[in-house]
Short mmCIF file of C-alpha atoms in Angstrom, two decimals:
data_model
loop_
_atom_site.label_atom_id
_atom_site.label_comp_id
_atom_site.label_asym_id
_atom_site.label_seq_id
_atom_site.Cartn_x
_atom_site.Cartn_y
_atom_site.Cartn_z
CA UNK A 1 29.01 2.18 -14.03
CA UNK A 2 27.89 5.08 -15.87
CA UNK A 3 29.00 8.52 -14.51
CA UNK A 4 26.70 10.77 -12.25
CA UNK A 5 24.82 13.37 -13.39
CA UNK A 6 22.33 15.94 -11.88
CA UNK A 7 18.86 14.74 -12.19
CA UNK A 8 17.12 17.67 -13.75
CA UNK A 9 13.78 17.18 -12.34
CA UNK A 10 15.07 18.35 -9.52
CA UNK A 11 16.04 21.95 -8.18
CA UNK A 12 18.94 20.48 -5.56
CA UNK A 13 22.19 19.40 -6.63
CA UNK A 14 21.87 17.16 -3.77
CA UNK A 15 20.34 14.44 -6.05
CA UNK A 16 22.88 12.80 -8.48
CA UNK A 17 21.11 10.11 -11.24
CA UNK A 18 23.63 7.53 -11.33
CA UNK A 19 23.51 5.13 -13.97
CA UNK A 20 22.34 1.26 -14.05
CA UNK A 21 24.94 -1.76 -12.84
CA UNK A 22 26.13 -4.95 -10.92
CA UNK A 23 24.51 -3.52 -7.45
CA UNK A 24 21.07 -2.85 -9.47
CA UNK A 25 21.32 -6.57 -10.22
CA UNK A 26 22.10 -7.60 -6.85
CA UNK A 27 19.73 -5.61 -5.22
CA UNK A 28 16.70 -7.37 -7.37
CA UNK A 29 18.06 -10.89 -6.94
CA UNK A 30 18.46 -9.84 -2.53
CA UNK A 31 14.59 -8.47 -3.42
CA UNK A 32 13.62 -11.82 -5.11
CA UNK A 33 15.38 -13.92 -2.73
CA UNK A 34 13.53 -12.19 0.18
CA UNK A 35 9.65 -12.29 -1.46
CA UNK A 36 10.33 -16.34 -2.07
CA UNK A 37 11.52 -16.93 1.54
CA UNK A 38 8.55 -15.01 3.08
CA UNK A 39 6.14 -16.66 0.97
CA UNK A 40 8.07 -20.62 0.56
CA UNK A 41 5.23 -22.63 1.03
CA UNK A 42 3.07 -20.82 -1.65
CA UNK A 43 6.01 -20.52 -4.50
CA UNK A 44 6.85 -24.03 -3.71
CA UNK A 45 3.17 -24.85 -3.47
CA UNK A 46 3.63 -27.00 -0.52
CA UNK A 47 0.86 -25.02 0.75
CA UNK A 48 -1.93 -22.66 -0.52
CA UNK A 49 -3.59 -19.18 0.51
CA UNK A 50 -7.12 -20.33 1.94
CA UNK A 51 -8.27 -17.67 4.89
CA UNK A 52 -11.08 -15.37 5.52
CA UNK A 53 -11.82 -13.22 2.14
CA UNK A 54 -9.51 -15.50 0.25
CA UNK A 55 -12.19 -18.13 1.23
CA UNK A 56 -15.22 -16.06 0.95
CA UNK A 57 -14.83 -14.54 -2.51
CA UNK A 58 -11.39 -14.09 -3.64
CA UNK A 59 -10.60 -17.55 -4.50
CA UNK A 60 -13.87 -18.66 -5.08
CA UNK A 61 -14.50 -15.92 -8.25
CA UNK A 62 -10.92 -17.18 -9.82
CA UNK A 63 -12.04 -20.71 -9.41
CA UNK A 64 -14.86 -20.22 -12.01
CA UNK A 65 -13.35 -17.50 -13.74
CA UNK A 66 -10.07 -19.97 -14.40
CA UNK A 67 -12.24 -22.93 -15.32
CA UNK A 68 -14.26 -20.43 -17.67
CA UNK A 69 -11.30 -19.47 -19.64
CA UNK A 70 -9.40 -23.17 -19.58
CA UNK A 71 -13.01 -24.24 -21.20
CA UNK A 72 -12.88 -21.36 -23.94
CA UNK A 73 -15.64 -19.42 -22.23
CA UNK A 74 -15.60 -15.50 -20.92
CA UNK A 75 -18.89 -15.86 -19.01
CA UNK A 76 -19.45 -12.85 -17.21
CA UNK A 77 -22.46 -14.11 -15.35
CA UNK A 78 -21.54 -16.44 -12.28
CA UNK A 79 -25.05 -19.05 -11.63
CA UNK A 80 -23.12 -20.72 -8.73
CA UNK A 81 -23.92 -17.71 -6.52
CA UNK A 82 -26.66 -15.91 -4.96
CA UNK A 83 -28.89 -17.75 -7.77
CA UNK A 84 -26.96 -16.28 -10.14
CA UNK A 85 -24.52 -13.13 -10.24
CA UNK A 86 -22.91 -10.82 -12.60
CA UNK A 87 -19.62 -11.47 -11.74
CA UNK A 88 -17.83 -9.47 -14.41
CA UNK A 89 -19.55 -6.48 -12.90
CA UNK A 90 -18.42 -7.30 -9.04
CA UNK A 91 -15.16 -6.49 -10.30
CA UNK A 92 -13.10 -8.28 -7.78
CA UNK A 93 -12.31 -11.41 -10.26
CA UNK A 94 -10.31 -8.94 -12.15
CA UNK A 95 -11.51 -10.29 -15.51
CA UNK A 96 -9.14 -7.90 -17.48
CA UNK A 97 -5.94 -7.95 -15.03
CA UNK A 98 -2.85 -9.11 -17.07
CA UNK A 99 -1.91 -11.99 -14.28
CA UNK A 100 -5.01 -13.86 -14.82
CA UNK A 101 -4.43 -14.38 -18.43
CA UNK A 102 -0.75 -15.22 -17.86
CA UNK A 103 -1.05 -17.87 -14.83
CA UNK A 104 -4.79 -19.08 -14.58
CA UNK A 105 -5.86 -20.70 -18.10
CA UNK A 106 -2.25 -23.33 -17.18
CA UNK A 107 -2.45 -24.33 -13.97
CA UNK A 108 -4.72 -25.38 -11.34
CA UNK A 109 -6.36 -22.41 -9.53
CA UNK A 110 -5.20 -22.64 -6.13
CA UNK A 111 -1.44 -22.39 -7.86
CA UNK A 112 -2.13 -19.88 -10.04
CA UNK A 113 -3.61 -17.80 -6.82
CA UNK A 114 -0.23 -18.15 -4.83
CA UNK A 115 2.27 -17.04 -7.53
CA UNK A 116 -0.87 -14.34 -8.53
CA UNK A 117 -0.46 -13.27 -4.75
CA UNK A 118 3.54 -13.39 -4.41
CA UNK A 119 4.15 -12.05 -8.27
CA UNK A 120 2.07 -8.80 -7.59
CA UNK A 121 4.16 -8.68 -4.22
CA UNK A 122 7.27 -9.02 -6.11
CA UNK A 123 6.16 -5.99 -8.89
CA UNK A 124 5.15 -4.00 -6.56
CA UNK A 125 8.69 -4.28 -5.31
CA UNK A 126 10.38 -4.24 -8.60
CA UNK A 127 8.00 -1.21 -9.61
CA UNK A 128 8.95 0.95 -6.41
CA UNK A 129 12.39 -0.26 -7.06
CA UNK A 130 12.73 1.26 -10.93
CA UNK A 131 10.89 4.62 -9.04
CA UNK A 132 13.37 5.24 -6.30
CA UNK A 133 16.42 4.37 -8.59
CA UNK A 134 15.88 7.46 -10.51
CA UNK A 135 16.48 9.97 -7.40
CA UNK A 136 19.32 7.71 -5.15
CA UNK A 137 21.75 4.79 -5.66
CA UNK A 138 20.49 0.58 -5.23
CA UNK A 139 20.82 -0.06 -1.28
CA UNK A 140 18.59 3.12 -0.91
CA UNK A 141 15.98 2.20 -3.48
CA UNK A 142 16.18 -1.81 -1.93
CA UNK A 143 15.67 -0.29 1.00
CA UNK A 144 12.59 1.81 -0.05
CA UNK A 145 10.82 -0.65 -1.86
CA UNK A 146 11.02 -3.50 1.10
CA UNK A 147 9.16 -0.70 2.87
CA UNK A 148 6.37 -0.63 0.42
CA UNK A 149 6.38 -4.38 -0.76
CA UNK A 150 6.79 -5.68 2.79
CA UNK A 151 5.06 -3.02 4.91
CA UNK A 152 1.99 -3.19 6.91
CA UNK A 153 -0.04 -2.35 4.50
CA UNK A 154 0.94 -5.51 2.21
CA UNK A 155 -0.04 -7.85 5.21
CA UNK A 156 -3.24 -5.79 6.11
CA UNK A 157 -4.42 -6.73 2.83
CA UNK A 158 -2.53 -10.28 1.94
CA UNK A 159 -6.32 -12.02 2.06
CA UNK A 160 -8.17 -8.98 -0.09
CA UNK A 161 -6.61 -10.45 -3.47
CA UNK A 162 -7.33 -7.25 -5.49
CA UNK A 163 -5.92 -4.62 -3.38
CA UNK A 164 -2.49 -6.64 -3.61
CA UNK A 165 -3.19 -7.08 -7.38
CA UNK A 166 -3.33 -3.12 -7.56
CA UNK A 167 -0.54 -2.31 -5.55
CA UNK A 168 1.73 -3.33 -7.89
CA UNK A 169 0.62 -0.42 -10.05
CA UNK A 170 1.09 2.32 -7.61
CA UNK A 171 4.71 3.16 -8.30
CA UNK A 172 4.35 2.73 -12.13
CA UNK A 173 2.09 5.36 -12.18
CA UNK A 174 3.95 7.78 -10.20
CA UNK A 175 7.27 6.88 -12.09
CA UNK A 176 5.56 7.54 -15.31
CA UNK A 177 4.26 11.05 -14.19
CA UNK A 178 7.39 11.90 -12.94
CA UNK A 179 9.45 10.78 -16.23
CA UNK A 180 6.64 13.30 -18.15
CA UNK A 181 7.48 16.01 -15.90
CA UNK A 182 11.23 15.74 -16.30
CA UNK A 183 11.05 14.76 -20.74
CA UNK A 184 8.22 16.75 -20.89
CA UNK A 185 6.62 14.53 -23.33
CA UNK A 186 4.09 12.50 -22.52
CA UNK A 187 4.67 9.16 -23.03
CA UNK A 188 5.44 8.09 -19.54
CA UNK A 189 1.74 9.68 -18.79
CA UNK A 190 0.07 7.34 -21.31
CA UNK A 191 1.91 4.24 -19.68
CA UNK A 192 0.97 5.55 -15.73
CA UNK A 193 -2.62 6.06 -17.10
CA UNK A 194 -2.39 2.06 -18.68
CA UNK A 195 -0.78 1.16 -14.48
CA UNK A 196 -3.61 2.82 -12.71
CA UNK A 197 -6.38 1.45 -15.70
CA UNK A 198 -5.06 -2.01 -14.28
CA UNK A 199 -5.57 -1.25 -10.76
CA UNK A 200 -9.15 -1.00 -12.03
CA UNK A 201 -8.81 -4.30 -13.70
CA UNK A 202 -7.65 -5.64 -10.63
CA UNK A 203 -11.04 -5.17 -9.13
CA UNK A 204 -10.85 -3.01 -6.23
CA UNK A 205 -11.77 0.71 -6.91
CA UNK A 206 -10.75 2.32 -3.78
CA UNK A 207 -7.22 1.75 -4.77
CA UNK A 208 -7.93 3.56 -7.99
CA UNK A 209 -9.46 6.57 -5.66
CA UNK A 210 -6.10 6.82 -3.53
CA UNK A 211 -3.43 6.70 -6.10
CA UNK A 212 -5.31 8.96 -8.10
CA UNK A 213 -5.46 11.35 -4.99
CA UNK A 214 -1.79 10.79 -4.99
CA UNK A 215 -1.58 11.97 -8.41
CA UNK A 216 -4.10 15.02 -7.94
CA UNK A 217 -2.01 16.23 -4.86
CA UNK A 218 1.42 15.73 -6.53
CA UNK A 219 0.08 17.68 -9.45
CA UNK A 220 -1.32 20.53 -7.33
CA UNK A 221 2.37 21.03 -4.89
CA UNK A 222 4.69 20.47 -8.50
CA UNK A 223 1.89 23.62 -9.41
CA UNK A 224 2.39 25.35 -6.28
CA UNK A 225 6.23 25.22 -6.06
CA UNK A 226 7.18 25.66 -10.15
CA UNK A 227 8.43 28.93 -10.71
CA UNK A 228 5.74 31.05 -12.98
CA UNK A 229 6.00 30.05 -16.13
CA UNK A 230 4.53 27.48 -19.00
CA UNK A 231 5.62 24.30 -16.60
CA UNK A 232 3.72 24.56 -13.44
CA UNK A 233 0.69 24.58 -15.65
CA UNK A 234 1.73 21.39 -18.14
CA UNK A 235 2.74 19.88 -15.07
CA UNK A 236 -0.77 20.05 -13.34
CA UNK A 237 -2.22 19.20 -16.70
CA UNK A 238 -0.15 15.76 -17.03
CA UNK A 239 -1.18 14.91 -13.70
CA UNK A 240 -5.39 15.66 -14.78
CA UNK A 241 -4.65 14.03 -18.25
CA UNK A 242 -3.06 10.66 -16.26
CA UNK A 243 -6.28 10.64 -14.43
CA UNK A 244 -8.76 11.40 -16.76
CA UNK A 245 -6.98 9.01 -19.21
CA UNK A 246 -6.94 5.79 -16.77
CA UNK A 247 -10.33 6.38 -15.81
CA UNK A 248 -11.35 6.33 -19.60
CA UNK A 249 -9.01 3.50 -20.48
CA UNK A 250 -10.94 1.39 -17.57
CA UNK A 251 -14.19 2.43 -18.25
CA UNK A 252 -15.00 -1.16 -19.96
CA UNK A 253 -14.95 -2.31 -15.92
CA UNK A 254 -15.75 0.24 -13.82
CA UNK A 255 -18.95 1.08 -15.79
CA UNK A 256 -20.29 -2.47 -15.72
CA UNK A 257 -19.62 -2.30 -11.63
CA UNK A 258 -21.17 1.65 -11.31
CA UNK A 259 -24.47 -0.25 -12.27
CA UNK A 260 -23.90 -3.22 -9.65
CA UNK A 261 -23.06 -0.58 -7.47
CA UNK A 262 -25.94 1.28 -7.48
CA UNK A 263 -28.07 -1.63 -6.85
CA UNK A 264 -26.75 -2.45 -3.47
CA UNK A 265 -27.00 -1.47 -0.33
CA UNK A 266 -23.72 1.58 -1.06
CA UNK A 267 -25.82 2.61 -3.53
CA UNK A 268 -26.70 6.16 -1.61
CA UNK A 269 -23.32 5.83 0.23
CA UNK A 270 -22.40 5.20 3.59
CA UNK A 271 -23.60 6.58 6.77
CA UNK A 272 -21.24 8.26 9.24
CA UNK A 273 -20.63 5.41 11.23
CA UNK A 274 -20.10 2.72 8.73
CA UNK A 275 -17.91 5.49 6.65
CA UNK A 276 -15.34 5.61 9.44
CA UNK A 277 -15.37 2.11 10.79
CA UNK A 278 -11.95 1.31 11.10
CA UNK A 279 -10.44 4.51 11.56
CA UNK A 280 -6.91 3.87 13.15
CA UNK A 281 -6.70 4.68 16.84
CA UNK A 282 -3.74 6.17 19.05
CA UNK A 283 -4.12 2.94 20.93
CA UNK A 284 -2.90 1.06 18.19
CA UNK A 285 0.65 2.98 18.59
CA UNK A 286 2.06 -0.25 20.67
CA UNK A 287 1.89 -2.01 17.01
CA UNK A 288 4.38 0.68 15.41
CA UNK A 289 6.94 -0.94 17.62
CA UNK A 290 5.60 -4.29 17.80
CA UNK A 291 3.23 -5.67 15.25
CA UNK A 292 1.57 -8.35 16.54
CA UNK A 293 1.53 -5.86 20.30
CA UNK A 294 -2.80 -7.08 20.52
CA UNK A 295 -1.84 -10.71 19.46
CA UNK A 296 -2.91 -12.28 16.32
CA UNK A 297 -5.48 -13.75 14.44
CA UNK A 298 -2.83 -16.90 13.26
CA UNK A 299 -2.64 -17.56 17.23
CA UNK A 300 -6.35 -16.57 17.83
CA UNK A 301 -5.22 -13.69 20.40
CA UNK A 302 -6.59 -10.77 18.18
CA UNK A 303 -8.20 -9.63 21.10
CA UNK A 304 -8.71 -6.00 19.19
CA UNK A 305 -10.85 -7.55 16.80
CA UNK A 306 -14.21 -6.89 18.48
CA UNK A 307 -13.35 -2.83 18.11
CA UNK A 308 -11.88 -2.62 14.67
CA UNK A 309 -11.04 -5.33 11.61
CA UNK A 310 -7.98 -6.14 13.79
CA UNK A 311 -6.31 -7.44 10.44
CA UNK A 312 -6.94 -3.61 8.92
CA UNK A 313 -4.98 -1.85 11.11
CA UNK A 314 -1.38 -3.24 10.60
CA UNK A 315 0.93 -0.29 9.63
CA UNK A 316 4.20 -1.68 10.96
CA UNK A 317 6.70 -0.17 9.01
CA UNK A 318 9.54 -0.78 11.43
CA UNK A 319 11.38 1.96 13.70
CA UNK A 320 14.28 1.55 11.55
CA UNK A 321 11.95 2.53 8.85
CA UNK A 322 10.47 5.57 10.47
CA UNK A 323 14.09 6.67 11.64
CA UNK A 324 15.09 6.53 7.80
CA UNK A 325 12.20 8.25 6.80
CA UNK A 326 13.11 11.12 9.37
CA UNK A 327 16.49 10.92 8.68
CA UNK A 328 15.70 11.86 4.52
CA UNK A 329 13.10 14.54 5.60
CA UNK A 330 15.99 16.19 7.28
CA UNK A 331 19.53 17.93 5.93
CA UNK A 332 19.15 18.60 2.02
CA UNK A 333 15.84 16.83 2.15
CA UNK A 334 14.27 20.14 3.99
CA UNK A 335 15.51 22.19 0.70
CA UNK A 336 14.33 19.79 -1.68
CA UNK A 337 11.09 19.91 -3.56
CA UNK A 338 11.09 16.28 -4.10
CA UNK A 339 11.38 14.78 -0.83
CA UNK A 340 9.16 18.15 0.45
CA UNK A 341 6.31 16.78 -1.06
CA UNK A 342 6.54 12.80 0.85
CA UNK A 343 6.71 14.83 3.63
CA UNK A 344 3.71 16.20 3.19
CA UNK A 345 1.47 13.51 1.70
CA UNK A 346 2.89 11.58 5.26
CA UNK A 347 1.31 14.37 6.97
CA UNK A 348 -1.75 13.99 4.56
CA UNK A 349 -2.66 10.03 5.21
CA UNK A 350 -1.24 10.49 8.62
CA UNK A 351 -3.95 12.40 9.89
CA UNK A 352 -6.69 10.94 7.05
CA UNK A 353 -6.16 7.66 8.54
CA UNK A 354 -7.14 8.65 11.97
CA UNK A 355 -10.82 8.88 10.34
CA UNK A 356 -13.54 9.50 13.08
CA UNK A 357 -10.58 10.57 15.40
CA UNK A 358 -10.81 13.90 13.72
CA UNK A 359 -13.29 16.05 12.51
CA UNK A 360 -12.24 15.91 9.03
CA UNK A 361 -14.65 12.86 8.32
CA UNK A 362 -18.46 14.74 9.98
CA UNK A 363 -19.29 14.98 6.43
CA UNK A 364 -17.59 12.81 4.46
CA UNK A 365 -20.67 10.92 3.70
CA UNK A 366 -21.89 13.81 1.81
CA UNK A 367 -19.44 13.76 -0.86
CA UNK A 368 -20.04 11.26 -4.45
CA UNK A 369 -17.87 8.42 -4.68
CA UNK A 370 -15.75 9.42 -2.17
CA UNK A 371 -18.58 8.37 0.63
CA UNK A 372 -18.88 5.24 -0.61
CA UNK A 373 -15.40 4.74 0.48
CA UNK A 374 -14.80 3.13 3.76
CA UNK A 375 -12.01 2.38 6.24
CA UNK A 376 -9.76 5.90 6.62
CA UNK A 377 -6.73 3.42 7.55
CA UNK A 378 -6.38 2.57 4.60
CA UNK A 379 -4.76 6.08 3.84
CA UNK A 380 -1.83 4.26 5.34
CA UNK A 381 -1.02 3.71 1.88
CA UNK A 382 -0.32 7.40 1.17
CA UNK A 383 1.88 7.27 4.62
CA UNK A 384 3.53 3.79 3.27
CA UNK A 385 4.53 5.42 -0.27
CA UNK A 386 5.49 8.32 1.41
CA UNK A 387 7.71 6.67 4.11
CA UNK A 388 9.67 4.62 1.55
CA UNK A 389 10.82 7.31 -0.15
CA UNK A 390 12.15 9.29 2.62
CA UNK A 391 13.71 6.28 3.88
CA UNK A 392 15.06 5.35 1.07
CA UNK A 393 16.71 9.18 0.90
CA UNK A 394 17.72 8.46 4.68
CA UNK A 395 19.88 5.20 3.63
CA UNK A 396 21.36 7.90 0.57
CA UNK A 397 22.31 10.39 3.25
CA UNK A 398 23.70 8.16 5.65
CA UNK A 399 25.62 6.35 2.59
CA UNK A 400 27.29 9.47 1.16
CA UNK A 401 30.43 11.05 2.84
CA UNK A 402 29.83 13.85 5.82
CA UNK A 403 27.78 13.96 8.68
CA UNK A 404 24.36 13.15 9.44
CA UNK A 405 22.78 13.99 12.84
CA UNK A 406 20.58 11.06 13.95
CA UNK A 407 19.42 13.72 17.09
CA UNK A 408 15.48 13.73 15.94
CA UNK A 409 15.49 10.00 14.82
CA UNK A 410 16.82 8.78 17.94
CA UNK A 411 13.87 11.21 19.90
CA UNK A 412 11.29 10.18 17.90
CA UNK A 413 11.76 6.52 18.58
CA UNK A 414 12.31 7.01 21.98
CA UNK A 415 8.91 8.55 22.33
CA UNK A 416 7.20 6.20 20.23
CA UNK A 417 8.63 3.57 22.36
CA UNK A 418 7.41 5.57 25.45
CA UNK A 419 4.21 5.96 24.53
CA UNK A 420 3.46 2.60 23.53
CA UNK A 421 4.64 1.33 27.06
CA UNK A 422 1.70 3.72 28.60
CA UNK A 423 -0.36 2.62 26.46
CA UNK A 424 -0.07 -1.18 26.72
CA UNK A 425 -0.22 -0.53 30.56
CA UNK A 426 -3.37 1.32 30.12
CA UNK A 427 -4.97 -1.88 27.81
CA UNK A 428 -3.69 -4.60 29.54
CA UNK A 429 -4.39 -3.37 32.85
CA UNK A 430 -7.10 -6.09 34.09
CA UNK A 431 -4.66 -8.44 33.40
CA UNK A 432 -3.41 -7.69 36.53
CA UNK A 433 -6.18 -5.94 38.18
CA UNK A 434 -8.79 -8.95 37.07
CA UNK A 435 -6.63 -12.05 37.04
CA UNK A 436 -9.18 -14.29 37.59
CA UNK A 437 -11.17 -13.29 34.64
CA UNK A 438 -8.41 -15.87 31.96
CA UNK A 439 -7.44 -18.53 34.29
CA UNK A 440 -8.45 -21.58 31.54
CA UNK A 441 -5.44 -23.21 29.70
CA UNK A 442 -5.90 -22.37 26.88
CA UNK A 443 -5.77 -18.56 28.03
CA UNK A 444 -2.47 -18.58 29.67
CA UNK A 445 -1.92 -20.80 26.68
CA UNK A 446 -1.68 -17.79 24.66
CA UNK A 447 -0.63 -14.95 27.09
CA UNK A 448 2.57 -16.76 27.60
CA UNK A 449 2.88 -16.59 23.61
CA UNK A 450 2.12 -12.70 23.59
CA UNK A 451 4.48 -12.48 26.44
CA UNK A 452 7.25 -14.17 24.51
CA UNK A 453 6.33 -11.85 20.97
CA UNK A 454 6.57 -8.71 23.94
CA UNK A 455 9.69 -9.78 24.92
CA UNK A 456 11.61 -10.51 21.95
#
């Protein structure tokens, strides 16, 4: 194994790059091993992803899509729906996505949809992987890159096909922008702007609008915290370059859908409420400990589903993830300009998630583009980026030789854990106060399952 050196992005001496070896490779094959036993049935197509937007339009767009290409054709008009329907322009086929090329024209759709599913789970993985491996050593990057391939936000999203699709871009293009800033060239910006052009391809633009707000706000601190000079300013103009550049690269698709878009119902945005609908709630804390706290829609006890898109608001990341996270935002991480700024785009989606539970949001309608964006929780991705890279420095500090105090880790799950115990006492409450309301079989059915999730 190659000898460390200081990375010289950085300002610390904290960071060491160490070079490529045998634990790299074991850490992808422990990363592949885990992605194929989660998703068994689908790689071993003994069983195929068939639920709720999967059924509604994911699935059914690939279907003609994939026989469209395996007959020679690129039809971009669709006459099976709505009496006809310019499917190209919807988007959310991903018509220009690299996986749809490589898996559907061979294989029967419903297998090229599972390994297009699990693959873009796996790269987004192997992406954050490659990312984290340039500022700490393999368990720490395995660790960080379960986080974000395996978080909540993966299985909020496992039946919106394109958002999965365009996660596996997010790390490229933040590894890219950071490989500019370090070379200062600018190759590594041309290849993040091709990453977050494919997240376009993909076919959900809202993911394009938060990694590029990732971008814009790493561009702005790296400004903020360079020493005067030549740098802070090419480093805020790589970031504006990476943007501009994807958006022009992907301007064959997004233009097509700008016209759809403005001949439907978004077309003069969204009104307050529908902006905000499913902002994430404090009473959702119980699922940071728990996930599936407010039961489940695969057991039919999402009994949260009638206030928000239940399925929406899963940001488990694990307490053992959160202590990580606080554990790298501490010691050399408070000195460090690197890990400073995942601390603050936590902060950032943090509060941006809370949506209509702040005041940040009263006139978020009035802004272009951004107003036709709905669902603030899905700024969990900023918190879910952010999180497995501090944890990912945690697992480095706790790896390396000295002490670490685990003081505020140990505090903060304690009070998480608190809270979500008043607060599960608070929802549950007629349970006990109305027990006569769920008497049927079928109810106690599936409290004693809940009861049993609870408990373990």
């Amino acid at each position: 194994m190659a000898a460390a050196e200081r990375a010289p992005e950085q300002g610390d001496t904290w960071f060491v790059r160490i070079g490529w070896g045998w634990g790299d490779l074991a850490a992808l094959l422990i990363w592949t091993a885990a992605v194929a036993w989660l998703f068994r049935q689908a790689v071993t197509l003994r069983g195929a992803l068939f639920y709720f937007d999967i059924t509604e339009i994911n699935f059914p767009y690939r279907s003609f899509f994939a026989e469209e290409l395996r007959a020679g054709r690129f039809s971009r008009w669709c006459p099976w729906l709505y009496c006809g329907m310019p499917l190209y322009s919807e988007s959310q086929a991903g018509y220009l996505h690299p996986l749809k090329y490589l898996l559907y024209p061979w294989m029967e759709t419903w297998k090229a949809f599972n390994f297009d599913t699990v693959l873009s789970i796996w790269l987004t993985g192997l992406g954050t992987y490659g990312w984290l491996r340039r500022h700490v050593r393999p368990a720490a990057a395995l660790t960080g890159a379960s986080l974000f391939g395996l978080g909540g936000f993966t299985w909020a999203h496992l039946v919106h096909t394109s958002m999965i699709n365009a996660l596996a871009s997010v790390p490229l293009v933040i590894w890219g922008l950071e490989w500019s800033w370090e070379r200062g060239r600018w190759r590594g910006v041309v290849l993040a702007a091709l990453a977050l052009a494919c997240e376009v391809f993909a076919g959900h633009l809202q993911d394009v609008l938060l990694t590029s707000g990732i971008v814009v706000i790493y561009g702005l601190y790296r400004f903020a915290t360079e020493p005067d000079g030549q740098g802070r300013w090419r480093d805020l103009g790589m970031a504006g370059v990476l943007v501009c550049l994807g958006v022009l690269l992907s301007a064959v698709q997004w233009i097509p859908s700008k016209e759809l878009l403005d001949r439907s119902p978004r077309a003069g945005g969204l009104n307050y409420k529908d902006l905000t609908y499913a902002s994430w709630s404090p009473e959702l804390i119980p699922t940071i400990v728990v996930r599936e706290a407010y039961g489940t829609r695969a057991r039919d006890t999402d009994w949260m589903n009638g206030f928000y898109p239940y399925h929406e608001m899963d940001t488990y990341l694990g307490l053992m993830g959160l202590a990580l996270a606080l554990i790298g935002a501490g010691g050399p991480g408070l000195r460090d300009r690197w890990t400073g700024f995942w601390v603050l785009l936590a902060a950032i989606g943090g509060v941006l998630m809370l949506g209509k539970y702040t005041c940040l949001f009263d006139l978020a309608d009035k802004v272009p583009v951004v107003g036709s964006s709905r669902e603030p929780v899905r700024f969990h991705l900023w918190v879910s980026l952010a999180v497995a890279a501090l944890a990912a420095v945690g697992v480095e500090r706790l790896a390396r030789p000295g002490l670490v105090r685990l003081r505020c880790a140990l505090i903060l799950v304690a009070a998480v854990i608190a809270a979500s115990i008043a607060v599960l006492l608070y929802i549950y409450a007629p349970v006990w106060t109305e027990p006569e309301r769920w008497t049927a079989p079928y109810h106690l059915a599936r409290y004693r399952w809940l009861g049993q999730e609870l408990r373990a």
